PDB file of C-alpha atoms in Angstrom:
ATOM      1  CA  MET A 461     103.968  52.077  43.102  1.00  0.00           C
ATOM      2  CA  THR A 462     104.646  51.781  46.862  1.00  0.00           C
ATOM      3  CA  THR A 463     105.953  55.001  48.079  1.00  0.00           C
ATOM      4  CA  ALA A 464     104.118  56.142  51.159  1.00  0.00           C
ATOM      5  CA  GLU A 465     105.369  55.547  54.597  1.00  0.00           C
ATOM      6  CA  ILE A 466     102.839  55.700  57.536  1.00  0.00           C
ATOM      7  CA  GLU A 467     103.520  55.765  61.354  1.00  0.00           C
ATOM      8  CA  PHE A 468     100.662  55.631  63.448  1.00  0.00           C
ATOM      9  CA  LEU A 469      99.945  55.953  67.420  1.00  0.00           C
ATOM     10  CA  ILE A 470      97.320  53.674  69.020  1.00  0.00           C
ATOM     11  CA  ASN A 471      97.521  52.295  72.528  1.00  0.00           C
ATOM     12  CA  ASP A 472      95.027  49.454  72.336  1.00  0.00           C
ATOM     13  CA  LYS A 473      97.025  46.379  70.898  1.00  0.00           C
ATOM     14  CA  GLU A 474      94.002  44.770  69.005  1.00  0.00           C
ATOM     15  CA  LEU A 475      92.955  47.907  67.516  1.00  0.00           C
ATOM     16  CA  ALA A 476      96.543  48.844  66.549  1.00  0.00           C
ATOM     17  CA  GLY A 477      97.163  45.317  65.165  1.00  0.00           C
ATOM     18  CA  ALA A 478      93.916  45.842  62.949  1.00  0.00           C
ATOM     19  CA  ALA A 479      95.137  49.163  61.829  1.00  0.00           C
ATOM     20  CA  GLN A 480      98.506  47.981  60.868  1.00  0.00           C
ATOM     21  CA  SER A 481      97.145  44.905  58.950  1.00  0.00           C
ATOM     22  CA  ALA A 482      94.865  47.180  56.964  1.00  0.00           C
ATOM     23  CA  LEU A 483      97.450  49.759  56.167  1.00  0.00           C
ATOM     24  CA  GLU A 484     100.208  47.242  55.245  1.00  0.00           C
ATOM     25  CA  SER A 485      97.677  45.526  52.812  1.00  0.00           C
ATOM     26  CA  HIS A 486      97.330  48.745  50.775  1.00  0.00           C
ATOM     27  CA  LYS A 487      99.416  48.821  47.619  1.00  0.00           C
ATOM     28  CA  SER A 488     100.354  52.495  47.913  1.00  0.00           C
ATOM     29  CA  ILE A 489     101.964  52.092  51.252  1.00  0.00           C
ATOM     30  CA  ALA A 490     105.632  50.911  51.454  1.00  0.00           C
ATOM     31  CA  ALA A 491     106.126  50.931  55.169  1.00  0.00           C
ATOM     32  CA  VAL A 492     103.923  50.985  58.292  1.00  0.00           C
ATOM     33  CA  THR A 493     105.372  51.550  61.732  1.00  0.00           C
ATOM     34  CA  ALA A 494     103.385  51.396  65.105  1.00  0.00           C
ATOM     35  CA  SER A 495     104.941  54.084  67.262  1.00  0.00           C
ATOM     36  CA  PRO A 496     106.090  52.692  70.806  1.00  0.00           C
ATOM     37  CA  LEU A 497     105.525  55.940  72.454  1.00  0.00           C
ATOM     38  CA  ARG A 498     103.696  55.508  75.765  1.00  0.00           C
ATOM     39  CA  PRO A 499     101.667  56.866  77.384  1.00  0.00           C
ATOM     40  CA  VAL A 500     100.115  57.799  74.088  1.00  0.00           C
ATOM     41  CA  HIS A 501      98.940  61.346  75.308  1.00  0.00           C
ATOM     42  CA  ASN A 502     102.660  62.417  74.914  1.00  0.00           C
ATOM     43  CA  GLY A 503     102.131  62.224  71.255  1.00  0.00           C
ATOM     44  CA  PHE A 504      99.051  64.251  71.033  1.00  0.00           C
ATOM     45  CA  ARG A 505     100.614  67.706  70.863  1.00  0.00           C
ATOM     46  CA  SER A 506     102.938  66.689  67.841  1.00  0.00           C
ATOM     47  CA  PHE A 507     100.125  65.044  65.996  1.00  0.00           C
ATOM     48  CA  ALA A 508      97.770  67.825  66.341  1.00  0.00           C
ATOM     49  CA  SER A 509     100.426  70.186  64.980  1.00  0.00           C
ATOM     50  CA  GLY A 510     101.103  67.959  62.049  1.00  0.00           C
ATOM     51  CA  GLN A 511     104.664  67.023  63.089  1.00  0.00           C
ATOM     52  CA  SER A 512     104.267  63.457  63.769  1.00  0.00           C
ATOM     53  CA  PHE A 513     102.090  60.403  62.793  1.00  0.00           C
ATOM     54  CA  GLU A 514      99.650  60.073  60.006  1.00  0.00           C
ATOM     55  CA  VAL A 515      96.974  58.361  62.018  1.00  0.00           C
ATOM     56  CA  SER A 516      96.659  58.642  65.816  1.00  0.00           C
ATOM     57  CA  GLU A 517      94.229  58.273  68.731  1.00  0.00           C
ATOM     58  CA  ILE A 518      93.770  61.512  70.214  1.00  0.00           C
ATOM     59  CA  ALA A 519      91.917  63.035  73.280  1.00  0.00           C
ATOM     60  CA  ILE A 520      88.462  64.267  72.211  1.00  0.00           C
ATOM     61  CA  VAL A 521      89.199  67.795  73.683  1.00  0.00           C
ATOM     62  CA  THR A 522      92.343  67.970  71.863  1.00  0.00           C
ATOM     63  CA  LEU A 523      90.809  66.954  68.592  1.00  0.00           C
ATOM     64  CA  LEU A 524      88.010  69.707  69.088  1.00  0.00           C
ATOM     65  CA  GLN A 525      90.681  72.312  69.923  1.00  0.00           C
ATOM     66  CA  ALA A 526      92.713  71.319  66.925  1.00  0.00           C
ATOM     67  CA  VAL A 527      89.678  71.672  64.564  1.00  0.00           C
ATOM     68  CA  ALA A 528      88.725  75.020  66.062  1.00  0.00           C
ATOM     69  CA  LEU A 529      92.189  76.238  65.273  1.00  0.00           C
ATOM     70  CA  ASP A 530      92.391  74.933  61.738  1.00  0.00           C
ATOM     71  CA  ARG A 531      94.955  72.300  62.479  1.00  0.00           C
ATOM     72  CA  PRO A 532      95.439  69.758  59.774  1.00  0.00           C
ATOM     73  CA  VAL A 533      93.659  66.814  61.421  1.00  0.00           C
ATOM     74  CA  LEU A 534      90.384  64.923  60.724  1.00  0.00           C
ATOM     75  CA  PHE A 535      87.967  62.931  62.933  1.00  0.00           C
ATOM     76  CA  LEU A 536      87.750  59.289  62.091  1.00  0.00           C
ATOM     77  CA  PRO A 537      84.548  58.025  63.817  1.00  0.00           C
ATOM     78  CA  LEU A 538      86.196  55.229  65.880  1.00  0.00           C
ATOM     79  CA  THR A 539      86.516  55.111  69.673  1.00  0.00           C
ATOM     80  CA  ALA A 540      90.068  54.223  70.979  1.00  0.00           C
ATOM     81  CA  LEU A 541      88.927  54.677  74.621  1.00  0.00           C
ATOM     82  CA  GLY A 542      85.641  55.013  76.265  1.00  0.00           C
ATOM     83  CA  ARG A 543      85.003  55.161  79.904  1.00  0.00           C
ATOM     84  CA  HIS A 544      82.322  56.083  82.605  1.00  0.00           C
ATOM     85  CA  GLN A 545      83.614  58.982  84.733  1.00  0.00           C
ATOM     86  CA  HIS A 546      81.408  59.446  87.782  1.00  0.00           C
ATOM     87  CA  GLN A 547      84.040  57.472  89.892  1.00  0.00           C
ATOM     88  CA  THR A 548      86.774  60.010  89.073  1.00  0.00           C
ATOM     89  CA  LEU A 549      85.654  62.890  91.389  1.00  0.00           C
ATOM     90  CA  ILE A 550      87.456  61.874  94.537  1.00  0.00           C
ATOM     91  CA  SER A 551      88.265  63.201  97.928  1.00  0.00           C
ATOM     92  CA  THR A 552      89.996  62.133 101.181  1.00  0.00           C
ATOM     93  CA  GLN A 553      87.339  64.216 103.195  1.00  0.00           C
ATOM     94  CA  GLU A 554      83.648  63.305 103.912  1.00  0.00           C
ATOM     95  CA  LEU A 555      82.361  65.796 101.226  1.00  0.00           C
ATOM     96  CA  SER A 556      79.539  65.550  98.786  1.00  0.00           C
ATOM     97  CA  VAL A 557      78.842  67.203  95.417  1.00  0.00           C
ATOM     98  CA  ASP A 558      76.669  69.847  97.160  1.00  0.00           C
ATOM     99  CA  GLN A 559      79.779  70.975  99.038  1.00  0.00           C
ATOM    100  CA  LEU A 560      81.747  71.960  95.784  1.00  0.00           C
ATOM    101  CA  PRO A 561      80.951  75.630  95.821  1.00  0.00           C
ATOM    102  CA  GLY A 562      83.667  77.539  97.498  1.00  0.00           C
ATOM    103  CA  ARG A 563      86.024  74.472  97.710  1.00  0.00           C
ATOM    104  CA  THR A 564      89.209  73.614  95.606  1.00  0.00           C
ATOM    105  CA  VAL A 565      89.213  70.926  93.037  1.00  0.00           C
ATOM    106  CA  GLY A 566      92.459  69.909  91.566  1.00  0.00           C
ATOM    107  CA  VAL A 567      92.588  68.570  87.923  1.00  0.00           C
ATOM    108  CA  ARG A 568      95.870  67.676  86.000  1.00  0.00           C
ATOM    109  CA  ALA A 569      94.944  69.985  83.160  1.00  0.00           C
ATOM    110  CA  TRP A 570      92.063  72.140  82.305  1.00  0.00           C
ATOM    111  CA  SER A 571      91.739  70.524  78.860  1.00  0.00           C
ATOM    112  CA  GLN A 572      92.090  66.959  80.335  1.00  0.00           C
ATOM    113  CA  THR A 573      89.172  64.922  78.930  1.00  0.00           C
ATOM    114  CA  THR A 574      88.194  63.300  82.102  1.00  0.00           C
ATOM    115  CA  GLY A 575      87.800  66.769  83.721  1.00  0.00           C
ATOM    116  CA  MET A 576      85.894  68.087  80.964  1.00  0.00           C
ATOM    117  CA  TRP A 577      83.251  65.332  81.258  1.00  0.00           C
ATOM    118  CA  VAL A 578      83.127  65.461  85.067  1.00  0.00           C
ATOM    119  CA  ARG A 579      82.442  69.236  84.907  1.00  0.00           C
ATOM    120  CA  GLY A 580      79.805  68.723  82.251  1.00  0.00           C
ATOM    121  CA  PHE A 581      77.785  66.281  84.394  1.00  0.00           C
ATOM    122  CA  LEU A 582      78.454  68.369  87.363  1.00  0.00           C
ATOM    123  CA  ALA A 583      77.019  71.282  85.729  1.00  0.00           C
ATOM    124  CA  HIS A 584      74.080  69.491  84.024  1.00  0.00           C
ATOM    125  CA  GLN A 585      73.228  66.589  86.208  1.00  0.00           C
ATOM    126  CA  TYR A 586      74.006  67.986  89.479  1.00  0.00           C
ATOM    127  CA  LYS A 587      73.378  71.704  88.753  1.00  0.00           C
ATOM    128  CA  VAL A 588      76.723  72.856  90.073  1.00  0.00           C
ATOM    129  CA  ASP A 589      77.802  76.458  89.047  1.00  0.00           C
ATOM    130  CA  LEU A 590      81.348  75.768  87.737  1.00  0.00           C
ATOM    131  CA  ARG A 591      82.497  79.293  88.409  1.00  0.00           C
ATOM    132  CA  SER A 592      81.705  78.753  92.092  1.00  0.00           C
ATOM    133  CA  VAL A 593      84.288  76.218  92.426  1.00  0.00           C
ATOM    134  CA  ARG A 594      87.969  76.929  92.915  1.00  0.00           C
ATOM    135  CA  TRP A 595      89.644  75.100  90.106  1.00  0.00           C
ATOM    136  CA  ARG A 596      93.444  74.355  90.233  1.00  0.00           C
ATOM    137  CA  THR A 597      95.472  73.032  87.435  1.00  0.00           C
ATOM    138  CA  TYR A 598      99.000  71.556  87.272  1.00  0.00           C
ATOM    139  CA  GLU A 599     100.017  71.642  83.738  1.00  0.00           C
ATOM    140  CA  GLY A 600      99.026  72.938  80.295  1.00  0.00           C
ATOM    141  CA  GLY A 601      97.176  71.241  77.463  1.00  0.00           C
ATOM    142  CA  HIS A 602      98.248  69.694  74.175  1.00  0.00           C
ATOM    143  CA  ILE A 603      97.209  72.886  72.192  1.00  0.00           C
ATOM    144  CA  ALA A 604      99.289  75.700  73.545  1.00  0.00           C
ATOM    145  CA  GLU A 605      97.225  78.482  71.892  1.00  0.00           C
ATOM    146  CA  GLN A 606      94.175  77.660  74.116  1.00  0.00           C
ATOM    147  CA  GLY A 607      94.869  78.744  77.557  1.00  0.00           C
ATOM    148  CA  GLU A 608      92.976  78.508  80.678  1.00  0.00           C
ATOM    149  CA  PRO A 609      89.886  80.589  81.689  1.00  0.00           C
ATOM    150  CA  ALA A 610      90.479  83.493  84.038  1.00  0.00           C
ATOM    151  CA  TRP A 611      88.642  81.640  86.730  1.00  0.00           C
ATOM    152  CA  VAL A 612      91.082  78.849  86.863  1.00  0.00           C
ATOM    153  CA  GLN A 613      94.279  78.866  88.940  1.00  0.00           C
ATOM    154  CA  ARG A 614      97.739  77.264  88.016  1.00  0.00           C
ATOM    155  CA  ALA A 615      99.378  75.406  90.830  1.00  0.00           C
ATOM    156  CA  GLU A 616     102.832  76.511  91.700  1.00  0.00           C
ATOM    157  CA  GLU A 617     105.760  75.030  89.738  1.00  0.00           C
ATOM    158  CA  GLY A 618     106.654  71.465  90.993  1.00  0.00           C
ATOM    159  CA  ALA A 619     103.398  70.897  92.764  1.00  0.00           C
ATOM    160  CA  SER A 620     101.730  67.461  92.689  1.00  0.00           C
ATOM    161  CA  LEU A 621      97.938  66.799  92.439  1.00  0.00           C
ATOM    162  CA  ALA A 622      98.116  63.539  94.181  1.00  0.00           C
ATOM    163  CA  GLN A 623     100.305  65.018  96.946  1.00  0.00           C
ATOM    164  CA  ASP A 624      97.994  67.986  97.349  1.00  0.00           C
ATOM    165  CA  LEU A 625      95.047  65.683  97.585  1.00  0.00           C
ATOM    166  CA  LEU A 626      96.658  63.497 100.146  1.00  0.00           C
ATOM    167  CA  GLU A 627      97.829  66.425 102.285  1.00  0.00           C
ATOM    168  CA  GLY A 628      94.630  68.326 102.319  1.00  0.00           C
ATOM    169  CA  ARG A 629      95.707  71.200 100.050  1.00  0.00           C
ATOM    170  CA  VAL A 630      92.787  70.420  97.563  1.00  0.00           C
ATOM    171  CA  ASP A 631      89.334  69.308  98.786  1.00  0.00           C
ATOM    172  CA  PHE A 632      88.474  67.301  95.735  1.00  0.00           C
ATOM    173  CA  ALA A 633      90.326  65.889  92.653  1.00  0.00           C
ATOM    174  CA  VAL A 634      89.476  64.676  89.308  1.00  0.00           C
ATOM    175  CA  MET A 635      91.758  61.650  88.686  1.00  0.00           C
ATOM    176  CA  GLY A 636      91.345  58.562  86.515  1.00  0.00           C
ATOM    177  CA  ASN A 637      93.960  56.006  86.005  1.00  0.00           C
ATOM    178  CA  ASP A 638      96.318  58.030  88.000  1.00  0.00           C
ATOM    179  CA  ARG A 639      94.190  57.928  91.304  1.00  0.00           C
ATOM    180  CA  PRO A 640      96.252  57.388  94.290  1.00  0.00           C
ATOM    181  CA  ASP A 641      96.266  53.961  95.885  1.00  0.00           C
ATOM    182  CA  ASP A 642      95.569  55.129  99.318  1.00  0.00           C
ATOM    183  CA  PRO A 643      92.729  53.836 101.762  1.00  0.00           C
ATOM    184  CA  GLY A 644      91.738  57.370 102.432  1.00  0.00           C
ATOM    185  CA  VAL A 645      90.870  58.295  98.878  1.00  0.00           C
ATOM    186  CA  ARG A 646      87.057  57.883  98.182  1.00  0.00           C
ATOM    187  CA  SER A 647      84.601  58.591  95.293  1.00  0.00           C
ATOM    188  CA  VAL A 648      82.654  61.518  96.147  1.00  0.00           C
ATOM    189  CA  ILE A 649      79.568  60.391  94.273  1.00  0.00           C
ATOM    190  CA  PRO A 650      77.755  57.531  96.096  1.00  0.00           C
ATOM    191  CA  ASP A 651      77.684  54.199  93.931  1.00  0.00           C
ATOM    192  CA  PRO A 652      79.371  55.737  90.998  1.00  0.00           C
ATOM    193  CA  ALA A 653      78.973  52.775  88.882  1.00  0.00           C
ATOM    194  CA  THR A 654      75.116  53.013  88.993  1.00  0.00           C
ATOM    195  CA  ALA A 655      75.312  56.746  88.816  1.00  0.00           C
ATOM    196  CA  SER A 656      77.272  56.414  85.622  1.00  0.00           C
ATOM    197  CA  GLN A 657      74.996  53.786  84.082  1.00  0.00           C
ATOM    198  CA  GLN A 658      71.773  55.874  84.937  1.00  0.00           C
ATOM    199  CA  TRP A 659      73.395  59.024  83.513  1.00  0.00           C
ATOM    200  CA  ALA A 660      74.441  57.149  80.260  1.00  0.00           C
ATOM    201  CA  GLU A 661      70.933  56.043  79.891  1.00  0.00           C
ATOM    202  CA  HIS A 662      69.592  59.388  80.349  1.00  0.00           C
ATOM    203  CA  VAL A 663      71.871  61.101  77.778  1.00  0.00           C
ATOM    204  CA  GLY A 664      72.202  58.288  75.411  1.00  0.00           C
ATOM    205  CA  TYR A 665      75.962  57.737  75.368  1.00  0.00           C
ATOM    206  CA  VAL A 666      79.074  56.724  77.387  1.00  0.00           C
ATOM    207  CA  PRO A 667      81.667  59.380  77.523  1.00  0.00           C
ATOM    208  CA  VAL A 668      84.500  59.028  75.081  1.00  0.00           C
ATOM    209  CA  ASN A 669      87.926  60.092  76.079  1.00  0.00           C
ATOM    210  CA  HIS A 670      90.062  59.161  72.867  1.00  0.00           C
ATOM    211  CA  LEU A 671      88.879  59.026  69.244  1.00  0.00           C
ATOM    212  CA  PHE A 672      90.870  58.190  66.001  1.00  0.00           C
ATOM    213  CA  ALA A 673      92.050  61.031  63.811  1.00  0.00           C
ATOM    214  CA  VAL A 674      94.104  61.235  60.659  1.00  0.00           C
ATOM    215  CA  ARG A 675      96.297  63.836  59.020  1.00  0.00           C
ATOM    216  CA  GLU A 676      94.405  65.709  56.356  1.00  0.00           C
ATOM    217  CA  SER A 677      96.929  65.061  53.655  1.00  0.00           C
ATOM    218  CA  THR A 678      96.918  61.527  54.335  1.00  0.00           C
ATOM    219  CA  ALA A 679      93.106  61.119  54.074  1.00  0.00           C
ATOM    220  CA  ARG A 680      93.245  62.974  50.716  1.00  0.00           C
ATOM    221  CA  ASP A 681      96.343  61.162  49.333  1.00  0.00           C
ATOM    222  CA  LEU A 682      95.521  57.715  50.779  1.00  0.00           C
ATOM    223  CA  SER A 683      91.768  57.433  51.011  1.00  0.00           C
ATOM    224  CA  GLY A 684      91.655  54.010  50.099  1.00  0.00           C
ATOM    225  CA  ALA A 685      94.081  53.037  52.999  1.00  0.00           C
ATOM    226  CA  VAL A 686      92.275  55.104  55.561  1.00  0.00           C
ATOM    227  CA  LEU A 687      88.955  53.508  54.657  1.00  0.00           C
ATOM    228  CA  GLY A 688      90.496  50.122  54.899  1.00  0.00           C
ATOM    229  CA  LEU A 689      91.682  50.969  58.398  1.00  0.00           C
ATOM    230  CA  TYR A 690      88.243  52.239  59.380  1.00  0.00           C
ATOM    231  CA  ASP A 691      86.720  49.057  58.221  1.00  0.00           C
ATOM    232  CA  ALA A 692      89.275  46.882  60.108  1.00  0.00           C
ATOM    233  CA  VAL A 693      88.952  48.792  63.200  1.00  0.00           C
ATOM    234  CA  SER A 694      85.298  49.051  63.384  1.00  0.00           C
ATOM    235  CA  GLU A 695      85.129  45.275  62.798  1.00  0.00           C
ATOM    236  CA  GLN A 696      87.201  44.868  65.969  1.00  0.00           C
ATOM    237  CA  LEU A 697      84.957  47.405  67.923  1.00  0.00           C
ATOM    238  CA  GLU A 698      81.832  45.485  66.697  1.00  0.00           C
ATOM    239  CA  ALA A 699      83.070  42.166  67.983  1.00  0.00           C
ATOM    240  CA  ARG A 700      83.536  43.599  71.464  1.00  0.00           C
ATOM    241  CA  LYS A 701      79.937  44.737  71.902  1.00  0.00           C
ATOM    242  CA  THR A 702      78.194  42.944  74.680  1.00  0.00           C
ATOM    243  CA  GLY A 703      74.493  42.913  75.224  1.00  0.00           C
ATOM    244  CA  SER A 704      72.088  45.577  73.935  1.00  0.00           C
ATOM    245  CA  GLY A 705      72.979  48.364  76.077  1.00  0.00           C
ATOM    246  CA  ILE A 706      74.679  51.607  75.242  1.00  0.00           C
ATOM    247  CA  PRO A 707      78.135  50.673  73.713  1.00  0.00           C
ATOM    248  CA  LEU A 708      81.260  51.764  75.550  1.00  0.00           C
ATOM    249  CA  GLU A 709      83.241  52.042  72.227  1.00  0.00           C
ATOM    250  CA  PRO A 710      80.867  53.360  69.605  1.00  0.00           C
ATOM    251  CA  TYR A 711      81.955  53.661  65.974  1.00  0.00           C
ATOM    252  CA  GLY A 712      80.541  55.513  62.923  1.00  0.00           C
ATOM    253  CA  PHE A 713      79.305  58.984  62.587  1.00  0.00           C
ATOM    254  CA  GLU A 714      75.915  58.403  63.814  1.00  0.00           C
ATOM    255  CA  ALA A 715      76.767  56.320  66.770  1.00  0.00           C
ATOM    256  CA  LEU A 716      79.411  58.669  67.917  1.00  0.00           C
ATOM    257  CA  ARG A 717      77.105  61.859  67.177  1.00  0.00           C
ATOM    258  CA  PRO A 718      75.675  62.104  70.735  1.00  0.00           C
ATOM    259  CA  ALA A 719      79.048  61.887  72.603  1.00  0.00           C
ATOM    260  CA  VAL A 720      81.046  64.099  70.427  1.00  0.00           C
ATOM    261  CA  THR A 721      78.313  66.655  70.266  1.00  0.00           C
ATOM    262  CA  ALA A 722      77.952  66.783  74.024  1.00  0.00           C
ATOM    263  CA  ALA A 723      81.836  67.118  74.458  1.00  0.00           C
ATOM    264  CA  ALA A 724      81.869  70.145  71.984  1.00  0.00           C
ATOM    265  CA  SER A 725      78.999  71.700  73.870  1.00  0.00           C
ATOM    266  CA  TYR A 726      80.686  71.117  77.362  1.00  0.00           C
ATOM    267  CA  ALA A 727      83.998  72.199  75.790  1.00  0.00           C
ATOM    268  CA  TRP A 728      82.575  75.502  74.714  1.00  0.00           C
ATOM    269  CA  GLU A 729      80.850  76.150  78.008  1.00  0.00           C
ATOM    270  CA  GLN A 730      83.972  75.621  79.792  1.00  0.00           C
ATOM    271  CA  GLU A 731      86.097  77.975  77.661  1.00  0.00           C
ATOM    272  CA  LEU A 732      88.053  75.083  76.175  1.00  0.00           C
ATOM    273  CA  LEU A 733      87.438  76.338  72.653  1.00  0.00           C
ATOM    274  CA  PRO A 734      88.138  79.589  70.730  1.00  0.00           C
ATOM    275  CA  ARG A 735      84.817  78.941  68.835  1.00  0.00           C
ATOM    276  CA  PRO A 736      82.023  76.477  68.860  1.00  0.00           C
ATOM    277  CA  VAL A 737      82.591  73.391  66.851  1.00  0.00           C
ATOM    278  CA  GLU A 738      79.645  71.693  65.333  1.00  0.00           C
ATOM    279  CA  TYR A 739      79.381  67.841  64.796  1.00  0.00           C
ATOM    280  CA  ASP A 740      78.474  68.169  61.092  1.00  0.00           C
ATOM    281  CA  GLU A 741      81.562  70.282  60.330  1.00  0.00           C
ATOM    282  CA  LEU A 742      83.789  67.404  61.611  1.00  0.00           C
ATOM    283  CA  VAL A 743      81.666  65.063  59.314  1.00  0.00           C
ATOM    284  CA  SER A 744      81.948  67.292  56.176  1.00  0.00           C
ATOM    285  CA  ALA A 745      85.608  67.941  56.573  1.00  0.00           C
ATOM    286  CA  THR A 746      86.494  64.083  56.869  1.00  0.00           C
ATOM    287  CA  CYS A 747      84.052  63.012  54.017  1.00  0.00           C
ATOM    288  CA  THR A 748      85.449  65.922  51.639  1.00  0.00           C
ATOM    289  CA  ALA A 749      89.098  64.811  52.186  1.00  0.00           C
ATOM    290  CA  LEU A 750      88.304  61.044  51.741  1.00  0.00           C
ATOM    291  CA  GLY A 751      85.917  61.722  48.872  1.00  0.00           C
ATOM    292  CA  VAL A 752      83.035  59.670  50.144  1.00  0.00           C
ATOM    293  CA  ALA A 753      79.494  60.115  51.462  1.00  0.00           C
ATOM    294  CA  ALA A 754      79.067  60.167  55.228  1.00  0.00           C
ATOM    295  CA  SER A 755      77.164  56.748  54.890  1.00  0.00           C
ATOM    296  CA  ARG A 756      80.382  55.091  54.100  1.00  0.00           C
ATOM    297  CA  LEU A 757      81.617  55.849  57.657  1.00  0.00           C
ATOM    298  CA  GLY A 758      78.291  54.876  59.428  1.00  0.00           C
ATOM    299  CA  GLY A 759      76.653  58.193  58.875  1.00  0.00           C
TER     300      GLY A 759
END
């Protein structure tokens, strides 16, 4: 009997198409809807609370926070968005990483995944004391219960990170796709592409921004459909691989272990979580709900 209705939120057209075809082919699903909501991060809050979507891509920090707070979402070991991050630390001034202490750094939200990764490599690669920096945020995160650390300052209502950067009210900013198109904006880290590649080779992963996740009840009730989605999307990700280097879009529990473990560690260090989150607890929760061994999902 076809009774279930599924709505999912995935930005990448190829991955969304693979997911939709897999779900539509399952006999227990009556209707499948691909949400048109864009940008997709506008849906992360409602997904994490169990209000919207049965399957969604989700920022890695939001997923970790949701798990730590016992929200009804589970990690599916598929990458929705991977990206090098060293180029996202920017300034309009001739400043270096060594000059971060005592300076102001703007970031959209403390829980923004790009900011988490940047602070992680600043602390571990460049040995910057994060609490020596004046951090300035402009909005809250997707999980309202997880506030900002006491050593982070919220900008005044209506302030703009891009405007503050261009007008000199912040010395540095962490910005990815929203980086201002202004000739005065420069990456702080010299040759960030090379720096990113060298860091990836050192740590064994490329930073992952967005992962796939599934509502816990959906995983339990429609495990076959969820596994079919995993197979279809992982096939797409496999086809995208180029060369033998570190993959930009890893899939499977073991392939994602280094990046997600590092993200969980950085998130705990940066007071983004109410408790530590261990990678194996993510694996266990997903496998229990789906009724499979970790090896079924690349474990």
